[in-house]
mmCIF file of N, CA and C in Angstrom:
data_model
loop_
_atom_site.group_PDB
_atom_site.id
_atom_site.type_symbol
_atom_site.label_atom_id
_atom_site.label_comp_id
_atom_site.label_asym_id
_atom_site.label_seq_id
_atom_site.Cartn_x
_atom_site.Cartn_y
_atom_site.Cartn_z
ATOM 1 N N MET A 1231 123.350 101.719 93.561
ATOM 2 C CA MET A 1231 124.477 102.695 93.551
ATOM 3 C C MET A 1231 124.183 103.802 92.631
ATOM 4 N N SER A 1232 124.273 105.294 92.805
ATOM 5 C CA SER A 1232 123.815 105.986 91.955
ATOM 6 C C SER A 1232 125.133 106.003 90.667
ATOM 7 N N LYS A 1233 124.679 106.731 89.818
ATOM 8 C CA LYS A 1233 125.629 106.688 88.529
ATOM 9 C C LYS A 1233 126.739 107.377 88.595
ATOM 10 N N SER A 1234 126.630 108.880 89.461
ATOM 11 C CA SER A 1234 127.652 109.685 89.895
ATOM 12 C C SER A 1234 128.691 108.986 90.710
ATOM 13 N N LYS A 1235 128.139 108.151 91.772
ATOM 14 C CA LYS A 1235 129.198 107.472 92.455
ATOM 15 C C LYS A 1235 129.899 106.264 91.565
ATOM 16 N N VAL A 1236 129.566 105.757 90.692
ATOM 17 C CA VAL A 1236 129.964 104.863 89.878
ATOM 18 C C VAL A 1236 131.060 105.561 88.883
ATOM 19 N N LEU A 1237 130.620 106.522 88.063
ATOM 20 C CA LEU A 1237 131.517 107.413 87.529
ATOM 21 C C LEU A 1237 132.763 108.195 88.447
ATOM 22 N N ALA A 1238 132.537 108.457 89.656
ATOM 23 C CA ALA A 1238 133.700 108.796 90.480
ATOM 24 C C ALA A 1238 134.524 107.700 90.744
ATOM 25 N N GLY A 1239 134.068 106.680 91.143
ATOM 26 C CA GLY A 1239 134.806 105.491 91.137
ATOM 27 C C GLY A 1239 135.568 105.056 89.983
ATOM 28 N N ILE A 1240 135.187 105.174 88.933
ATOM 29 C CA ILE A 1240 136.052 104.789 87.544
ATOM 30 C C ILE A 1240 137.038 105.738 87.514
ATOM 31 N N LEU A 1241 136.705 106.967 87.452
ATOM 32 C CA LEU A 1241 137.602 108.232 87.291
ATOM 33 C C LEU A 1241 138.883 107.968 88.403
ATOM 34 N N GLY A 1242 138.494 107.671 89.675
ATOM 35 C CA GLY A 1242 139.526 107.427 90.647
ATOM 36 C C GLY A 1242 140.240 106.370 90.433
ATOM 37 N N GLY A 1243 139.840 105.027 89.864
ATOM 38 C CA GLY A 1243 140.434 104.079 89.500
ATOM 39 C C GLY A 1243 141.521 104.461 88.275
ATOM 40 N N ILE A 1244 140.986 105.167 87.451
ATOM 41 C CA ILE A 1244 141.854 105.727 86.454
ATOM 42 C C ILE A 1244 143.155 106.497 86.915
ATOM 43 N N ALA A 1245 142.730 107.385 87.744
ATOM 44 C CA ALA A 1245 143.741 108.362 88.245
ATOM 45 C C ALA A 1245 144.764 107.339 89.053
ATOM 46 N N ALA A 1246 144.233 106.570 89.903
ATOM 47 C CA ALA A 1246 145.271 105.614 90.542
ATOM 48 C C ALA A 1246 146.023 105.027 89.630
ATOM 49 N N GLY A 1247 145.483 104.439 88.755
ATOM 50 C CA GLY A 1247 146.299 103.598 87.769
ATOM 51 C C GLY A 1247 147.511 104.493 87.005
ATOM 52 N N VAL A 1248 147.151 105.723 86.771
ATOM 53 C CA VAL A 1248 147.876 106.623 86.205
ATOM 54 C C VAL A 1248 149.318 106.936 87.100
ATOM 55 N N ALA A 1249 148.760 107.018 88.363
ATOM 56 C CA ALA A 1249 149.799 107.549 89.181
ATOM 57 C C ALA A 1249 150.700 106.309 89.659
ATOM 58 N N ILE A 1250 150.192 105.234 89.540
ATOM 59 C CA ILE A 1250 151.050 103.806 89.990
ATOM 60 C C ILE A 1250 151.932 103.726 88.678
ATOM 61 N N GLY A 1251 151.434 103.734 87.594
ATOM 62 C CA GLY A 1251 152.077 103.558 86.346
ATOM 63 C C GLY A 1251 153.293 104.623 86.326
ATOM 64 N N MET A 1252 152.987 105.879 86.736
ATOM 65 C CA MET A 1252 154.061 106.696 86.667
ATOM 66 C C MET A 1252 155.362 106.531 87.348
ATOM 67 N N LEU A 1253 154.679 105.904 88.677
ATOM 68 C CA LEU A 1253 155.739 105.695 89.773
ATOM 69 C C LEU A 1253 156.639 104.457 89.352
ATOM 70 N N ILE A 1254 155.993 103.411 88.789
ATOM 71 C CA ILE A 1254 157.075 102.296 88.495
ATOM 72 C C ILE A 1254 157.465 102.029 87.047
ATOM 73 N N SER A 1255 157.080 103.170 86.173
ATOM 74 C CA SER A 1255 157.408 103.314 84.640
ATOM 75 C C SER A 1255 158.949 103.560 84.726
ATOM 76 N N PRO A 1256 159.542 102.767 83.717
ATOM 77 C CA PRO A 1256 161.377 102.834 83.597
ATOM 78 C C PRO A 1256 161.540 104.211 82.809
ATOM 79 N N ALA A 1257 160.379 105.015 82.359
ATOM 80 C CA ALA A 1257 160.709 106.122 81.604
ATOM 81 C C ALA A 1257 160.895 107.447 82.471
ATOM 82 N N SER A 1258 161.202 108.434 82.213
ATOM 83 C CA SER A 1258 161.590 109.490 82.894
ATOM 84 C C SER A 1258 160.481 110.433 83.348
ATOM 85 N N GLY A 1259 160.116 111.180 84.159
ATOM 86 C CA GLY A 1259 158.908 111.796 84.645
ATOM 87 C C GLY A 1259 158.566 112.733 83.489
ATOM 88 N N GLU A 1260 159.576 113.355 82.807
ATOM 89 C CA GLU A 1260 159.110 114.168 81.715
ATOM 90 C C GLU A 1260 158.510 113.285 80.540
ATOM 91 N N GLU A 1261 159.107 112.147 80.178
ATOM 92 C CA GLU A 1261 158.447 111.271 79.124
ATOM 93 C C GLU A 1261 157.072 110.781 79.571
ATOM 94 N N ASN A 1262 157.044 110.310 80.804
ATOM 95 C CA ASN A 1262 155.697 110.132 81.412
ATOM 96 C C ASN A 1262 154.500 111.099 81.192
ATOM 97 N N ARG A 1263 154.829 112.184 81.561
ATOM 98 C CA ARG A 1263 154.063 113.449 81.560
ATOM 99 C C ARG A 1263 153.708 113.645 80.136
ATOM 100 N N LYS A 1264 154.505 113.534 79.220
ATOM 101 C CA LYS A 1264 154.352 113.849 77.978
ATOM 102 C C LYS A 1264 153.550 112.643 77.183
ATOM 103 N N THR A 1265 153.574 111.341 77.420
ATOM 104 C CA THR A 1265 152.956 110.459 77.225
ATOM 105 C C THR A 1265 151.262 110.466 77.593
ATOM 106 N N VAL A 1266 151.194 110.868 79.056
ATOM 107 C CA VAL A 1266 149.894 110.906 79.627
ATOM 108 C C VAL A 1266 149.268 112.186 78.915
ATOM 109 N N LYS A 1267 150.026 113.025 78.665
ATOM 110 C CA LYS A 1267 149.369 114.448 78.120
ATOM 111 C C LYS A 1267 148.871 113.873 76.443
ATOM 112 N N GLN A 1268 149.627 113.257 75.706
ATOM 113 C CA GLN A 1268 149.308 112.862 74.445
ATOM 114 C C GLN A 1268 147.990 111.744 74.635
ATOM 115 N N LYS A 1269 148.197 110.844 75.452
ATOM 116 C CA LYS A 1269 147.079 109.849 75.625
ATOM 117 C C LYS A 1269 145.770 110.591 75.966
ATOM 118 N N GLY A 1270 145.813 111.666 77.212
ATOM 119 C CA GLY A 1270 144.821 112.289 77.483
ATOM 120 C C GLY A 1270 144.111 113.097 76.465
ATOM 121 N N LYS A 1271 145.010 113.847 75.590
ATOM 122 C CA LYS A 1271 144.342 114.422 74.324
ATOM 123 C C LYS A 1271 143.697 113.534 73.574
ATOM 124 N N LYS A 1272 144.354 112.318 73.304
ATOM 125 C CA LYS A 1272 143.675 111.384 72.482
ATOM 126 C C LYS A 1272 142.421 111.151 72.865
ATOM 127 N N TYR A 1273 142.495 110.560 74.126
ATOM 128 C CA TYR A 1273 140.901 110.301 74.792
ATOM 129 C C TYR A 1273 139.904 111.441 74.636
ATOM 130 N N TYR A 1274 140.554 112.798 75.187
ATOM 131 C CA TYR A 1274 139.700 113.740 74.866
ATOM 132 C C TYR A 1274 139.100 113.988 73.609
ATOM 133 N N ASP A 1275 139.894 113.874 72.536
ATOM 134 C CA ASP A 1275 139.401 114.216 71.306
ATOM 135 C C ASP A 1275 138.493 113.068 70.739
ATOM 136 N N GLY A 1276 138.526 111.911 71.274
ATOM 137 C CA GLY A 1276 137.957 110.740 71.029
ATOM 138 C C GLY A 1276 136.458 110.964 71.574
ATOM 139 N N LEU A 1277 136.678 111.520 72.870
ATOM 140 C CA LEU A 1277 135.353 111.723 73.402
ATOM 141 C C LEU A 1277 134.516 112.938 72.963
ATOM 142 N N GLN A 1278 135.113 113.958 72.396
ATOM 143 C CA GLN A 1278 134.644 115.143 71.773
ATOM 144 C C GLN A 1278 133.867 114.537 70.373
ATOM 145 N N ASP A 1279 134.540 113.673 69.557
ATOM 146 C CA ASP A 1279 134.072 113.307 68.279
ATOM 147 C C ASP A 1279 132.777 112.336 68.739
ATOM 148 N N GLU A 1280 132.838 111.482 69.723
ATOM 149 C CA GLU A 1280 131.697 110.584 70.286
ATOM 150 C C GLU A 1280 130.605 111.477 70.647
ATOM 151 N N LEU A 1281 131.008 112.646 71.468
ATOM 152 C CA LEU A 1281 130.044 113.530 71.673
ATOM 153 C C LEU A 1281 129.420 114.376 70.499
ATOM 154 N N LYS A 1282 130.125 114.663 69.538
ATOM 155 C CA LYS A 1282 129.391 115.295 68.354
ATOM 156 C C LYS A 1282 128.606 114.236 67.592
ATOM 157 N N GLU A 1283 129.117 112.986 67.447
ATOM 158 C CA GLU A 1283 128.257 112.119 66.641
ATOM 159 C C GLU A 1283 126.927 111.608 67.445
ATOM 160 N N SER A 1284 127.049 111.656 68.675
ATOM 161 C CA SER A 1284 125.971 111.507 69.509
ATOM 162 C C SER A 1284 124.957 112.572 69.234
ATOM 163 N N LYS A 1285 125.292 113.875 69.486
ATOM 164 C CA LYS A 1285 124.706 115.121 69.105
ATOM 165 C C LYS A 1285 123.928 114.901 67.672
ATOM 166 N N LYS A 1286 124.682 114.495 66.763
ATOM 167 C CA LYS A 1286 124.285 114.519 65.317
ATOM 168 C C LYS A 1286 123.058 113.470 65.439
ATOM 169 N N LYS A 1287 123.321 112.215 66.056
ATOM 170 C CA LYS A 1287 122.366 111.289 65.793
ATOM 171 C C LYS A 1287 121.206 111.594 66.871
ATOM 172 N N TRP A 1288 121.218 112.232 67.700
ATOM 173 C CA TRP A 1288 120.165 112.996 68.618
ATOM 174 C C TRP A 1288 119.244 113.868 67.719
ATOM 175 N N TYR A 1289 119.895 114.819 67.197
ATOM 176 C CA TYR A 1289 119.085 115.773 66.232
ATOM 177 C C TYR A 1289 118.424 115.094 65.050
ATOM 178 N N GLU A 1290 119.162 114.129 64.274
ATOM 179 C CA GLU A 1290 118.644 113.118 63.367
ATOM 180 C C GLU A 1290 117.504 112.635 63.954
ATOM 181 N N ALA A 1291 117.341 112.035 64.921
ATOM 182 C CA ALA A 1291 116.461 111.361 65.398
ATOM 183 C C ALA A 1291 115.008 112.236 66.005
ATOM 184 N N LYS A 1292 115.629 113.154 66.546
ATOM 185 C CA LYS A 1292 114.450 114.292 67.002
ATOM 186 C C LYS A 1292 113.955 114.864 65.935
ATOM 187 N N GLY A 1293 114.459 115.042 64.431
ATOM 188 C CA GLY A 1293 113.965 115.598 63.326
ATOM 189 C C GLY A 1293 112.915 114.508 62.816
ATOM 190 N N LYS A 1294 113.364 113.264 62.778
ATOM 191 C CA LYS A 1294 112.549 112.186 62.293
ATOM 192 C C LYS A 1294 111.327 112.134 63.212
ATOM 193 N N MET A 1295 111.226 112.109 64.542
ATOM 194 C CA MET A 1295 110.345 112.038 65.627
ATOM 195 C C MET A 1295 109.326 113.282 65.038
ATOM 196 N N GLU A 1296 109.742 114.514 65.029
ATOM 197 C CA GLU A 1296 109.098 115.596 64.676
ATOM 198 C C GLU A 1296 108.180 115.344 63.506
ATOM 199 N N GLU A 1297 109.127 114.751 62.622
ATOM 200 C CA GLU A 1297 108.318 114.948 60.991
ATOM 201 C C GLU A 1297 107.352 113.841 61.211
ATOM 202 N N SER A 1298 107.517 112.646 62.016
ATOM 203 C CA SER A 1298 106.417 111.777 62.233
ATOM 204 C C SER A 1298 105.381 112.149 62.881
ATOM 205 N N ALA A 1299 105.653 113.037 63.994
ATOM 206 C CA ALA A 1299 104.481 113.434 64.758
ATOM 207 C C ALA A 1299 103.560 114.251 63.952
ATOM 208 N N SER A 1300 104.398 115.176 63.017
ATOM 209 C CA SER A 1300 103.745 116.179 61.969
ATOM 210 C C SER A 1300 102.747 115.516 61.005
ATOM 211 N N LEU A 1301 103.390 114.314 60.551
ATOM 212 C CA LEU A 1301 102.666 113.641 59.761
ATOM 213 C C LEU A 1301 101.265 112.971 60.496
ATOM 214 N N ALA A 1302 101.592 112.419 61.465
ATOM 215 C CA ALA A 1302 100.647 111.771 62.171
ATOM 216 C C ALA A 1302 99.357 112.787 62.560
ATOM 217 N N ALA A 1303 99.822 114.025 62.932
ATOM 218 C CA ALA A 1303 98.978 115.050 63.059
ATOM 219 C C ALA A 1303 98.162 115.527 61.958
ATOM 220 N N GLU A 1304 98.789 115.295 60.796
ATOM 221 C CA GLU A 1304 97.961 115.825 59.496
ATOM 222 C C GLU A 1304 97.332 114.595 59.322
ATOM 223 N N GLU A 1305 97.466 113.211 59.600
ATOM 224 C CA GLU A 1305 96.488 112.303 59.338
ATOM 225 C C GLU A 1305 95.408 112.411 60.147
ATOM 226 N N VAL A 1306 95.658 112.936 61.136
ATOM 227 C CA VAL A 1306 94.352 112.904 62.181
ATOM 228 C C VAL A 1306 93.479 114.027 61.856
ATOM 229 N N ASP A 1307 94.222 114.958 61.445
ATOM 230 C CA ASP A 1307 93.174 116.134 60.998
ATOM 231 C C ASP A 1307 92.421 115.747 59.632
ATOM 232 N N GLU A 1308 93.051 114.942 58.837
ATOM 233 C CA GLU A 1308 92.466 114.527 57.678
ATOM 234 C C GLU A 1308 91.281 113.667 57.877
ATOM 235 N N LEU A 1309 91.451 112.663 59.003
ATOM 236 C CA LEU A 1309 90.502 111.896 59.480
ATOM 237 C C LEU A 1309 89.165 112.757 59.881
ATOM 238 N N VAL A 1310 89.914 113.542 61.045
ATOM 239 C CA VAL A 1310 88.561 114.279 61.593
ATOM 240 C C VAL A 1310 87.542 115.278 60.571
ATOM 241 N N ASP A 1311 88.571 115.765 59.477
ATOM 242 C CA ASP A 1311 87.848 116.615 58.333
ATOM 243 C C ASP A 1311 86.791 115.406 57.577
ATOM 244 N N TYR A 1312 87.197 114.138 57.391
ATOM 245 C CA TYR A 1312 86.363 113.120 56.696
ATOM 246 C C TYR A 1312 85.231 112.700 57.428
ATOM 247 N N ILE A 1313 85.477 112.617 58.594
ATOM 248 C CA ILE A 1313 84.288 112.289 59.707
ATOM 249 C C ILE A 1313 83.501 113.341 59.540
ATOM 250 N N VAL A 1314 83.759 114.667 59.994
ATOM 251 C CA VAL A 1314 82.950 115.718 59.875
ATOM 252 C C VAL A 1314 81.995 115.735 58.794
ATOM 253 N N GLY A 1315 83.002 115.689 57.476
ATOM 254 C CA GLY A 1315 82.284 115.745 56.397
ATOM 255 C C GLY A 1315 81.100 114.905 55.835
ATOM 256 N N ARG A 1316 81.510 113.502 56.513
ATOM 257 C CA ARG A 1316 80.477 112.346 56.489
ATOM 258 C C ARG A 1316 79.165 112.727 57.367
ATOM 259 N N GLY A 1317 79.672 113.444 58.719
ATOM 260 C CA GLY A 1317 78.547 113.566 59.527
ATOM 261 C C GLY A 1317 77.683 114.831 58.868
ATOM 262 N N LYS A 1318 77.996 115.480 58.077
ATOM 263 C CA LYS A 1318 77.235 116.704 57.604
ATOM 264 C C LYS A 1318 76.513 116.176 56.619
ATOM 265 N N LYS A 1319 77.005 115.218 55.853
ATOM 266 C CA LYS A 1319 76.073 114.696 54.655
ATOM 267 C C LYS A 1319 75.005 113.801 55.336
ATOM 268 N N TRP A 1320 75.565 113.084 56.377
ATOM 269 C CA TRP A 1320 74.440 112.246 56.961
ATOM 270 C C TRP A 1320 73.250 113.189 57.580
ATOM 271 N N TRP A 1321 73.645 114.167 58.125
ATOM 272 C CA TRP A 1321 72.697 115.007 58.729
ATOM 273 C C TRP A 1321 71.769 115.639 57.690
ATOM 274 N N ALA A 1322 72.443 116.172 56.648
ATOM 275 C CA ALA A 1322 71.531 116.728 55.605
ATOM 276 C C ALA A 1322 70.698 115.602 54.863
ATOM 277 N N LYS A 1323 70.939 114.289 54.769
ATOM 278 C CA LYS A 1323 70.105 113.291 54.379
ATOM 279 C C LYS A 1323 68.793 113.176 55.436
ATOM 280 N N VAL A 1324 69.285 113.123 56.626
ATOM 281 C CA VAL A 1324 68.607 112.953 57.668
ATOM 282 C C VAL A 1324 67.288 114.064 57.574
ATOM 283 N N LYS A 1325 67.883 115.337 57.662
ATOM 284 C CA LYS A 1325 66.994 116.470 57.561
ATOM 285 C C LYS A 1325 66.092 116.412 56.318
ATOM 286 N N ASN A 1326 66.728 116.095 55.292
ATOM 287 C CA ASN A 1326 65.779 116.080 54.026
ATOM 288 C C ASN A 1326 64.733 114.987 54.312
ATOM 289 N N ALA A 1327 65.082 113.904 54.754
ATOM 290 C CA ALA A 1327 64.222 112.852 55.045
ATOM 291 C C ALA A 1327 63.045 113.275 55.988
ATOM 292 N N SER A 1328 63.582 113.986 56.939
ATOM 293 C CA SER A 1328 62.554 114.393 58.082
ATOM 294 C C SER A 1328 61.603 115.327 57.562
ATOM 295 N N ASP A 1329 61.983 116.338 56.562
ATOM 296 C CA ASP A 1329 61.324 117.329 56.025
ATOM 297 C C ASP A 1329 60.290 116.760 55.059
ATOM 298 N N ASP A 1330 60.607 115.748 54.274
ATOM 299 C CA ASP A 1330 59.844 114.979 53.413
ATOM 300 C C ASP A 1330 58.678 114.469 54.129
ATOM 301 N N LEU A 1331 59.144 113.633 55.136
ATOM 302 C CA LEU A 1331 58.076 113.110 56.145
ATOM 303 C C LEU A 1331 57.173 113.936 56.687
ATOM 304 N N THR A 1332 57.727 115.119 57.226
ATOM 305 C CA THR A 1332 56.695 116.137 57.576
ATOM 306 C C THR A 1332 55.813 116.548 56.798
ATOM 307 N N ASN A 1333 56.215 116.909 55.412
ATOM 308 C CA ASN A 1333 55.399 117.224 54.292
ATOM 309 C C ASN A 1333 54.338 116.216 54.010
ATOM 310 N N GLU A 1334 54.730 115.168 54.109
ATOM 311 C CA GLU A 1334 54.028 114.068 53.635
ATOM 312 C C GLU A 1334 52.621 113.872 54.570
ATOM 313 N N VAL A 1335 53.318 113.979 56.157
ATOM 314 C CA VAL A 1335 52.371 113.856 57.161
ATOM 315 C C VAL A 1335 51.203 114.896 57.212
ATOM 316 N N GLU A 1336 51.866 116.405 56.718
ATOM 317 C CA GLU A 1336 50.889 117.420 56.570
ATOM 318 C C GLU A 1336 49.884 117.210 55.322
ATOM 319 N N LYS A 1337 50.372 116.882 54.674
ATOM 320 C CA LYS A 1337 49.581 116.605 53.224
ATOM 321 C C LYS A 1337 48.353 115.486 53.517
ATOM 322 N N THR A 1338 48.780 114.200 54.174
ATOM 323 C CA THR A 1338 47.807 113.357 54.424
ATOM 324 C C THR A 1338 46.705 113.988 55.706
ATOM 325 N N THR A 1339 47.180 114.472 56.388
ATOM 326 C CA THR A 1339 46.492 115.256 57.402
ATOM 327 C C THR A 1339 45.282 116.326 56.858
ATOM 328 N N ASN A 1340 45.910 117.000 55.903
ATOM 329 C CA ASN A 1340 44.744 117.949 55.009
ATOM 330 C C ASN A 1340 43.882 117.160 54.445
ATOM 331 N N GLN A 1341 44.303 115.930 53.866
ATOM 332 C CA GLN A 1341 43.259 115.313 53.197
ATOM 333 C C GLN A 1341 42.400 114.553 53.949
ATOM 334 N N ALA A 1342 42.823 114.069 55.105
ATOM 335 C CA ALA A 1342 41.918 113.478 56.060
ATOM 336 C C ALA A 1342 40.860 114.667 56.732
ATOM 337 N N SER A 1343 41.438 115.755 56.753
ATOM 338 C CA SER A 1343 40.522 116.751 57.247
ATOM 339 C C SER A 1343 39.521 117.255 56.046
ATOM 340 N N ASP A 1344 39.922 117.135 54.929
ATOM 341 C CA ASP A 1344 38.932 117.489 53.791
ATOM 342 C C ASP A 1344 37.903 116.577 53.792
ATOM 343 N N ILE A 1345 38.366 115.355 54.019
ATOM 344 C CA ILE A 1345 37.435 114.134 53.782
ATOM 345 C C ILE A 1345 36.505 114.238 54.907
ATOM 346 N N ALA A 1346 36.812 114.311 56.304
ATOM 347 C CA ALA A 1346 35.887 114.435 57.339
ATOM 348 C C ALA A 1346 35.020 115.546 57.043
ATOM 349 N N GLN A 1347 35.623 116.809 56.775
ATOM 350 C CA GLN A 1347 34.691 117.786 56.534
ATOM 351 C C GLN A 1347 33.722 117.715 55.472
ATOM 352 N N SER A 1348 33.870 116.899 54.291
ATOM 353 C CA SER A 1348 33.194 116.451 53.300
ATOM 354 C C SER A 1348 32.039 115.511 53.849
ATOM 355 N N THR A 1349 32.593 114.766 54.536
ATOM 356 C CA THR A 1349 31.540 113.543 54.947
ATOM 357 C C THR A 1349 30.644 114.205 56.153
ATOM 358 N N PHE A 1350 31.159 114.899 56.884
ATOM 359 C CA PHE A 1350 30.358 115.511 57.702
ATOM 360 C C PHE A 1350 29.129 116.402 57.206
ATOM 361 N N LYS A 1351 29.666 117.066 56.170
ATOM 362 C CA LYS A 1351 28.563 118.081 55.517
ATOM 363 C C LYS A 1351 27.610 117.071 54.701
ATOM 364 N N ASN A 1352 28.337 116.156 53.843
ATOM 365 C CA ASN A 1352 27.017 115.230 53.443
ATOM 366 C C ASN A 1352 25.993 114.770 54.467
ATOM 367 N N PHE A 1353 26.615 114.249 55.570
ATOM 368 C CA PHE A 1353 25.759 113.568 56.571
ATOM 369 C C PHE A 1353 24.821 114.782 57.026
ATOM 370 N N VAL A 1354 25.377 116.025 57.415
ATOM 371 C CA VAL A 1354 24.416 117.067 57.681
ATOM 372 C C VAL A 1354 23.337 117.316 56.614
ATOM 373 N N ASP A 1355 23.805 117.429 55.532
ATOM 374 C CA ASP A 1355 22.809 117.476 54.392
ATOM 375 C C ASP A 1355 21.567 116.446 54.515
ATOM 376 N N GLU A 1356 22.348 115.391 54.291
ATOM 377 C CA GLU A 1356 21.163 114.068 54.365
ATOM 378 C C GLU A 1356 20.533 114.115 55.542
ATOM 379 N N THR A 1357 20.762 114.547 56.770
ATOM 380 C CA THR A 1357 20.161 114.768 57.960
ATOM 381 C C THR A 1357 19.063 115.556 57.658
ATOM 382 N N LYS A 1358 19.177 116.692 57.229
ATOM 383 C CA LYS A 1358 18.242 117.944 56.878
ATOM 384 C C LYS A 1358 16.982 117.208 55.914
ATOM 385 N N ASP A 1359 17.835 116.612 54.933
ATOM 386 C CA ASP A 1359 16.845 116.230 53.925
ATOM 387 C C ASP A 1359 15.762 115.001 54.518
ATOM 388 N N VAL A 1360 16.341 114.472 55.367
ATOM 389 C CA VAL A 1360 15.345 113.280 56.171
ATOM 390 C C VAL A 1360 14.343 114.004 56.933
ATOM 391 N N ILE A 1361 15.069 115.105 57.742
ATOM 392 C CA ILE A 1361 14.075 115.817 58.660
ATOM 393 C C ILE A 1361 12.919 116.638 57.682
ATOM 394 N N ASN A 1362 13.456 117.126 56.777
ATOM 395 C CA ASN A 1362 12.365 117.878 55.971
ATOM 396 C C ASN A 1362 11.408 116.760 55.264
ATOM 397 N N ASP A 1363 11.888 115.505 54.962
ATOM 398 C CA ASP A 1363 10.857 114.617 54.251
ATOM 399 C C ASP A 1363 9.945 114.206 55.506
ATOM 400 N N VAL A 1364 10.420 114.026 56.592
ATOM 401 C CA VAL A 1364 9.624 113.474 58.060
ATOM 402 C C VAL A 1364 8.634 114.920 58.007
ATOM 403 N N LYS A 1365 9.014 116.267 58.054
ATOM 404 C CA LYS A 1365 7.956 117.173 58.208
ATOM 405 C C LYS A 1365 7.099 117.375 57.171
ATOM 406 N N SER A 1366 7.446 117.146 55.925
ATOM 407 C CA SER A 1366 6.539 117.166 54.963
ATOM 408 C C SER A 1366 5.366 116.033 54.910
ATOM 409 N N LYS A 1367 5.863 114.585 55.374
ATOM 410 C CA LYS A 1367 4.787 113.827 55.688
ATOM 411 C C LYS A 1367 4.144 113.941 56.791
ATOM 412 N N MET A 1368 4.367 114.656 57.629
ATOM 413 C CA MET A 1368 3.657 114.947 58.882
ATOM 414 C C MET A 1368 2.898 116.053 58.710
ATOM 415 N N SER A 1369 2.907 116.809 57.861
ATOM 416 C CA SER A 1369 1.985 117.952 57.702
ATOM 417 C C SER A 1369 0.899 117.672 56.518
#
């Protein structure tokens, strides 16, 4: 059953109860109307107070939720900044290590090239010497 049907049933029951109470009441119609009006105002004022209190609680809860959401967003921002900062530091270390390794490989390659050239030059010089010795012995 929908809420509106339940509410309509409750209000209808109240109206029927008031009507029956007025018909069988020993008081006069004017007194009954005055009593109903006073009680109606009392209930209306009570509902207004409840409504104001409910709104107040709603806005307090809403404010707390907004504050919590704002704090959570700030914490997430701080975490992201921390992670990005750590990532940048890590990347700088990796880049420096890579640059160092590249320089070391280049240095080693140059040394190996120098050694190979020197060895080859020595080999050529020694080969020339051997050939010249052989030529001189043959002549």
